[in-house]
Amino acid sequence: MFSISSPLKKSKSRSSSMGSEADRYPRRQFFHNNNLFFTLKMLFLLIFTNLVTIFIFSSLPFSLSSSDPPHTHLFLHQETISHLLQELNSTKSKLFDSYSLIADLHHKINSTNFLVRDLVIDIIRERKLSLPVDEEADFFGIPPTTASLSDELKLAILPHKLPLGYSPRMASDEIYPPIGAACLRFQKELAQYMTYDIGGECPMDDVFAQKLLLKGCEPLPRRRCHPKSPIGYVEPTPFPDSLWATPPDTSIIWDPYTCKSYQCLIDRKNFPGTVDCKDCFDLQGREKRRWLYDRGLDYGLDQVLQTKPAGTIRIGLDIGGGSGTFAARMRERNITIITSSMNLDGPFNSFIASRGLIPIHISVSQRLPFFESTLDIVHSMHILSNWIPDAMLDFALYDIYRVLRPGGLFWLDHFFCQGPQLNQTYAPMFDRIGFTKLRWTVGKKVDRGVDKNEWYLSALLEKPMT
């Protein structure tokens, strides 16, 4: 028999089957519900974030009050935008002004750079004009590289490391050979001077070396060679006869000089021409009478010594002392004088030494090689005059003041100058240095004509005791 089941029964049976399926898969239902919740949550956060972003960037005033009408929010929004636009325009204007100011400063800086560049070029050009054309050196004349220097010249002018290392006394671990700064201004001449066979005979370059010295290369660098010895050299005349004796011709080398004998030097006073210290080698002529009498510009030696207590003038210096006669007269009075002299076409230093006196071969530009406050007297005749630049003369006079002891004498003998220079330049210079005037004599120089406004000054000056 057939039986027909009712729909209600079928529904119940389907429900029971679904229920039984849910009961069989409980975890799948759980994950399905969680995914739906997460999706809704993310959608809500996205919408909320976009709304907040729109609110912030639109500068819409935030109000939690529901009482504010919508048109109020719109008005505040428009006012804020207008204010921002005004500030933006103001900032743009200020920025434009800043750009203009920066451009103006940049233009001024460029102009200044051009001026500085032109000034540096002018300074370099003037400096090059004042130096030898072939010179490449820094401000002090030191060559930028030593590659071109000979080995002997490097040893003579470059520093040497101290064998025992750092010396506290020198505050250094190296020592420079003492040469004049001007030596490096004349690199070709210096290289020539330092060219020789080590241990051999030195070149006969006395005249060349003295010209280099007179140009300011003083002291000259030391050399490792032997000076030429005279042939037939004999022992000098014994002292005190040597003070007024002419030495034998075999005592020196005559190669550097025009005259080849002492008799030629004695006789040249009789020939025309201008020669320094023309009659200095004639010890039986005018040299024999110098400083024995006190009249006018010519001060007597004994009268000068009488200005100080007996025996207190003991040692001193004669600057530019020619053939050494001043030192000879002082030596007769038991006073030791060192004589500085140059060999200007004559063997002045050798001649001074032959008389039993002490020569020193330095120019008037050289710092005096004596410690301060050590000498009793400094004398100078003719050499200190207006041919020396004022600044250099000022330095020289201060150096004389330095080496004199308190109470020491500076005997300025026949200082030459033009008339206006005496009161305008030199008298104030001596006053400024600080000497006390013991004697001051001015007389007209007439050997070149009475119409010339040329004057001599002789003075005896004293360094104050305090």
Tab-separated table of C-alpha atoms in Angstrom, residues 81-95:
chain	number	residue	atom	x	y	z
A	81	ILE	CA	39.706	80.187	4.391
A	82	SER	CA	39.760	83.943	3.805
A	83	HIS	CA	42.128	84.436	6.713
A	84	LEU	CA	44.441	81.710	5.428
A	85	LEU	CA	44.485	83.281	1.971
A	86	GLN	CA	45.428	86.649	3.458
A	87	GLU	CA	48.270	85.064	5.426
A	88	LEU	CA	49.417	83.227	2.312
A	89	ASN	CA	49.511	86.445	0.297
A	90	SER	CA	51.376	88.206	3.106
A	91	THR	CA	53.925	85.365	3.292
A	92	LYS	CA	54.422	85.476	-0.472
A	93	SER	CA	55.051	89.217	-0.290
A	94	LYS	CA	57.589	88.829	2.522
A	95	LEU	CA	59.253	85.977	0.686
